[in-house]
Amino acid sequence: EAQVTQNPRYLITVTGKKLTVTCSQNMNHEYMSWYRQDPGLGLRQIYYSMNVEVTDKGDVPEGYKVSRKEKRNFPLILESPSPNQTSLYFCASSLTGGIVDYGYTFGSGTRLTVV
Amino acid sequence: AQSVTQPDIHITVSEGASLELRCNYSYGATPYLFWYVQSPGQGLQLLLKYFSGDTLVQGIKGFEAEFKRSQSSFNLRKPSVHWSDAAEYFCAVGPRDTGFQKLVFGTGTRLLVSP
């Protein structure tokens, strides 16, 4: 089944403890992206990647890192999480990042709580 | 400034009644337009998209949307709502000059369906 898989689904952590949220897609998509969803703010883009070893900042990249060493994986790294990073996170992928495409495929989300 | 507006935070509709969810955008040129649905605890699923051509677009689950250039709107409609349609709906735009690198989401409209 074609899908985007995020892990974990739920995570509670303490301020300052490094964490990684994994994202993997099995569709050979070139483009991957991370979003955070907060009440009243919708989804905001954190980082995106057009292809392996190509990443760029979205609208809210502060406090986050990403890497794209393999086409299928796009982990989101919080080096020193803070309570304002408590949010629902979504990974998404798309066949390409170009102007002719078919929309995103989203993962099921990771609910992160930083205390 | 470029933006996507969903003016209704919540909408309640009786089962069997018609539905219209509003979406307005502010961009220099007509962007790519999308509607996504997020069921509770799930990721986002693409309902429909508009790239060009016929301004009335048919999607999955009986939804349709109409692009109106003069009003910069892309409203989502359904003739008869089912209880399973209760979810959060997001309008999204992809500026043509940046493709899907910068897919921007509205803040969402939560649909409640009453018996």
CSV table of C-alpha atoms in Angstrom, one decimal:
chain,number,residue,atom,x,y,z
A,1,GLU,CA,0.0,0.0,0.0
A,2,ALA,CA,1.3,3.4,-1.0
A,3,GLN,CA,1.7,5.5,2.2
A,4,VAL,CA,3.7,7.9,4.3
A,5,THR,CA,4.6,6.5,7.6
A,6,GLN,CA,5.4,8.6,10.6
A,7,ASN,CA,6.7,7.5,14.0
A,8,PRO,CA,5.9,7.8,16.7
A,9,ARG,CA,2.2,8.7,16.7
A,10,TYR,CA,2.4,10.2,20.2
A,11,LEU,CA,5.4,11.6,22.1
A,12,ILE,CA,5.8,13.3,25.4
A,13,THR,CA,9.2,14.7,26.1
A,14,VAL,CA,11.0,17.1,28.4
A,15,THR,CA,12.5,20.5,27.4
A,16,GLY,CA,15.9,20.2,26.0
A,17,LYS,CA,16.0,16.4,25.3
A,18,LYS,CA,16.8,15.8,21.6
A,19,LEU,CA,14.3,13.9,19.6
A,20,THR,CA,13.7,12.6,16.1
A,21,VAL,CA,10.4,12.0,14.4
A,22,THR,CA,10.8,9.7,11.5
A,23,CYS,CA,9.0,9.9,8.1
A,24,SER,CA,9.2,7.3,5.4
A,25,GLN,CA,7.4,7.0,2.0
A,26,ASN,CA,7.2,4.0,-0.3
A,27,MET,CA,6.1,5.7,-3.4
A,28,ASN,CA,9.5,6.8,-4.8
A,29,HIS,CA,8.4,10.4,-4.3
A,30,GLU,CA,11.1,13.1,-4.9
A,31,TYR,CA,9.4,15.8,-2.8
A,32,MET,CA,8.9,15.6,1.0
A,33,SER,CA,7.8,18.2,3.5
A,34,TRP,CA,7.1,18.7,7.2
A,35,TYR,CA,4.2,20.7,8.5
A,36,ARG,CA,3.1,21.6,12.0
A,37,GLN,CA,-0.6,22.1,12.8
A,38,ASP,CA,-1.7,24.4,15.6
A,39,PRO,CA,-5.3,25.4,16.5
A,40,GLY,CA,-6.4,28.5,14.6
A,41,LEU,CA,-3.2,28.6,12.5
A,42,GLY,CA,-3.8,25.7,10.1
A,43,LEU,CA,-0.7,23.9,8.7
A,44,ARG,CA,2.6,25.7,8.5
A,45,GLN,CA,5.5,24.4,6.6
A,46,ILE,CA,8.7,23.7,8.5
A,47,TYR,CA,11.1,22.3,5.9
A,48,TYR,CA,10.9,20.7,2.6
A,49,SER,CA,13.1,18.6,0.3
A,50,MET,CA,13.1,18.5,-3.4
A,51,ASN,CA,15.3,15.4,-3.6
A,52,VAL,CA,18.1,13.6,-1.9
A,53,GLU,CA,20.5,16.0,-0.2
A,54,VAL,CA,18.3,19.0,-1.2
A,55,THR,CA,16.5,20.7,1.7
A,56,ASP,CA,15.2,24.1,2.3
A,57,LYS,CA,13.4,26.1,4.9
A,58,GLY,CA,9.7,26.6,5.0
A,59,ASP,CA,7.8,29.3,6.9
A,60,VAL,CA,8.6,28.2,10.5
A,61,PRO,CA,12.0,26.4,10.5
A,62,GLU,CA,13.4,27.8,13.8
A,63,GLY,CA,14.3,25.0,16.3
A,64,TYR,CA,14.1,22.2,13.7
A,65,LYS,CA,16.5,20.3,11.5
A,66,VAL,CA,16.0,17.8,8.7
A,67,SER,CA,18.1,15.6,6.6
A,68,ARG,CA,17.5,13.7,3.3
A,69,LYS,CA,20.2,11.1,2.9
A,70,GLU,CA,17.8,8.6,1.2
A,71,LYS,CA,14.9,9.3,-1.1
A,72,ARG,CA,12.4,7.5,1.1
A,73,ASN,CA,13.3,9.0,4.5
A,74,PHE,CA,13.0,12.6,5.8
A,75,PRO,CA,13.4,12.7,9.5
A,76,LEU,CA,12.6,15.8,11.6
A,77,ILE,CA,15.0,16.6,14.4
A,78,LEU,CA,14.4,18.8,17.4
A,79,GLU,CA,17.9,19.3,18.9
A,80,SER,CA,16.6,21.1,22.0
A,81,PRO,CA,12.8,20.9,22.2
A,82,SER,CA,10.9,23.7,23.9
A,83,PRO,CA,7.2,23.9,25.0
A,84,ASN,CA,6.3,26.1,22.1
A,85,GLN,CA,7.1,23.2,19.8
A,86,THR,CA,4.2,21.2,21.3
A,87,SER,CA,2.1,20.6,18.2
A,88,LEU,CA,0.7,18.1,15.7
A,89,TYR,CA,3.3,17.3,13.0
A,90,PHE,CA,2.6,16.0,9.6
A,91,CYS,CA,5.0,14.6,7.0
A,92,ALA,CA,3.9,14.8,3.3
A,93,SER,CA,5.3,13.6,0.1
A,94,SER,CA,4.7,14.3,-3.6
A,95,LEU,CA,5.9,12.8,-6.8
A,96,THR,CA,7.8,16.0,-7.7
A,97,GLY,CA,8.0,19.5,-6.3
A,98,GLY,CA,7.3,20.9,-9.8
A,99,ILE,CA,4.4,22.8,-11.2
A,100,VAL,CA,2.6,19.7,-12.6
A,101,ASP,CA,1.7,17.3,-9.8
A,102,TYR,CA,-1.1,15.6,-8.1
A,103,GLY,CA,-1.1,16.9,-4.5
A,104,TYR,CA,0.5,15.6,-1.4
A,105,THR,CA,0.2,12.3,0.4
A,106,PHE,CA,0.1,12.9,4.2
A,107,GLY,CA,1.2,10.7,7.0
A,108,SER,CA,-1.1,10.1,10.0
A,109,GLY,CA,0.6,12.7,12.2
A,110,THR,CA,2.8,12.8,15.3
A,111,ARG,CA,1.4,14.5,18.3
A,112,LEU,CA,4.3,16.0,20.3
A,113,THR,CA,4.1,17.4,23.8
A,114,VAL,CA,7.1,19.1,25.3
A,115,VAL,CA,6.9,19.7,29.1
B,1,ALA,CA,0.6,39.7,1.2
B,2,GLN,CA,-0.2,36.3,-0.1
B,3,SER,CA,-2.8,34.5,2.0
B,4,VAL,CA,-5.5,31.9,2.1
B,5,THR,CA,-8.6,32.6,4.1
B,6,GLN,CA,-11.2,30.3,5.4
B,7,PRO,CA,-13.6,32.6,7.1
B,8,ASP,CA,-15.7,30.0,8.9
B,9,ILE,CA,-14.0,28.3,11.9
B,10,HIS,CA,-17.0,26.0,12.6
B,11,ILE,CA,-20.0,25.1,10.5
B,12,THR,CA,-22.9,22.9,11.6
B,13,VAL,CA,-25.1,21.3,9.0
B,14,SER,CA,-28.0,18.9,9.3
B,15,GLU,CA,-27.6,15.5,7.8
B,16,GLY,CA,-29.0,15.6,4.3
B,17,ALA,CA,-28.7,19.3,3.9
B,18,SER,CA,-26.4,21.0,1.4
B,19,LEU,CA,-22.9,22.3,2.4
B,20,GLU,CA,-20.7,25.2,1.2
B,21,LEU,CA,-17.3,25.9,2.7
B,22,ARG,CA,-15.7,29.1,1.7
B,23,CYS,CA,-12.1,29.7,0.6
B,24,ASN,CA,-10.6,33.0,-0.6
B,25,TYR,CA,-7.0,33.5,-1.7
B,26,SER,CA,-4.9,36.6,-2.3
B,27,TYR,CA,-2.2,36.0,-4.9
B,28,GLY,CA,-0.9,37.9,-7.9
B,29,ALA,CA,-1.8,35.2,-10.3
B,30,THR,CA,-4.2,32.3,-10.0
B,31,PRO,CA,-2.5,29.6,-8.0
B,32,TYR,CA,-3.1,25.9,-8.0
B,33,LEU,CA,-6.0,25.2,-5.6
B,34,PHE,CA,-6.8,22.3,-3.4
B,35,TRP,CA,-9.2,21.1,-0.8
B,36,TYR,CA,-8.2,18.5,1.8
B,37,VAL,CA,-10.1,16.8,4.5
B,38,GLN,CA,-8.8,15.7,7.9
B,39,SER,CA,-10.9,13.1,9.8
B,40,PRO,CA,-10.3,12.9,13.5
B,41,GLY,CA,-6.9,11.4,14.3
B,42,GLN,CA,-6.0,11.1,10.7
B,43,GLY,CA,-3.8,12.7,8.2
B,44,LEU,CA,-5.0,14.9,5.4
B,45,GLN,CA,-6.7,13.4,2.3
B,46,LEU,CA,-7.0,15.2,-1.0
B,47,LEU,CA,-10.6,15.9,-2.0
B,48,LEU,CA,-10.1,17.7,-5.2
B,49,LYS,CA,-7.8,20.1,-7.1
B,50,TYR,CA,-7.9,22.8,-9.7
B,51,PHE,CA,-5.1,23.6,-12.1
B,52,SER,CA,-6.9,25.1,-15.1
B,53,GLY,CA,-9.8,24.6,-17.5
B,54,ASP,CA,-13.4,23.9,-16.3
B,55,THR,CA,-14.0,26.0,-13.2
B,56,LEU,CA,-16.3,23.4,-11.6
B,57,VAL,CA,-14.2,20.6,-10.3
B,58,GLN,CA,-15.5,17.2,-9.1
B,59,GLY,CA,-13.7,15.4,-6.3
B,60,ILE,CA,-14.1,12.3,-4.2
B,61,LYS,CA,-16.9,11.5,-1.7
B,62,GLY,CA,-19.4,13.6,-3.7
B,63,PHE,CA,-17.7,16.9,-3.2
B,64,GLU,CA,-17.2,19.6,-5.8
B,65,ALA,CA,-15.6,23.0,-5.9
B,66,GLU,CA,-16.1,26.1,-8.1
B,67,PHE,CA,-13.2,28.4,-9.0
B,68,LYS,CA,-14.3,32.0,-9.4
B,69,ARG,CA,-11.5,34.2,-10.6
B,70,SER,CA,-13.4,37.4,-10.2
B,71,GLN,CA,-14.0,36.7,-6.5
B,72,SER,CA,-10.6,34.9,-5.9
B,73,SER,CA,-12.6,32.1,-4.4
B,74,PHE,CA,-12.6,28.3,-4.5
B,75,ASN,CA,-15.6,27.2,-2.4
B,76,LEU,CA,-16.3,23.6,-1.6
B,77,ARG,CA,-19.8,22.2,-2.0
B,78,LYS,CA,-21.7,19.0,-1.4
B,79,PRO,CA,-25.5,18.6,-2.2
B,80,SER,CA,-26.3,16.3,0.7
B,81,VAL,CA,-24.1,15.9,3.8
B,82,HIS,CA,-23.7,12.6,5.5
B,83,TRP,CA,-22.7,12.1,9.1
B,84,SER,CA,-19.4,10.7,8.0
B,85,ASP,CA,-18.5,14.0,6.5
B,86,ALA,CA,-17.9,15.5,9.9
B,87,ALA,CA,-14.2,16.5,9.8
B,88,GLU,CA,-11.9,19.5,9.4
B,89,TYR,CA,-11.5,20.9,5.9
B,90,PHE,CA,-8.5,22.7,4.6
B,91,CYS,CA,-8.2,24.9,1.5
B,92,ALA,CA,-4.7,25.1,0.1
B,93,VAL,CA,-3.0,27.0,-2.6
B,94,GLY,CA,0.2,26.4,-4.5
B,95,PRO,CA,1.6,29.5,-6.2
B,96,ARG,CA,2.4,28.8,-9.8
B,97,ASP,CA,5.8,30.4,-9.7
B,98,THR,CA,7.0,28.0,-6.9
B,99,GLY,CA,5.0,24.9,-7.6
B,100,PHE,CA,4.5,22.7,-4.6
B,101,GLN,CA,7.5,23.9,-2.7
B,102,LYS,CA,5.2,26.4,-1.0
B,103,LEU,CA,1.8,24.8,-0.6
B,104,VAL,CA,0.0,27.2,1.8
B,105,PHE,CA,-2.9,26.0,3.9
B,106,GLY,CA,-5.8,28.0,5.3
B,107,THR,CA,-6.7,27.7,8.9
B,108,GLY,CA,-9.4,25.1,8.4
B,109,THR,CA,-13.2,24.8,8.9
B,110,ARG,CA,-14.5,22.2,11.2
B,111,LEU,CA,-17.7,20.7,10.0
B,112,LEU,CA,-20.2,19.3,12.5
B,113,VAL,CA,-23.2,17.3,11.2
B,114,SER,CA,-26.3,17.2,13.3
B,115,PRO,CA,-28.9,14.4,13.1
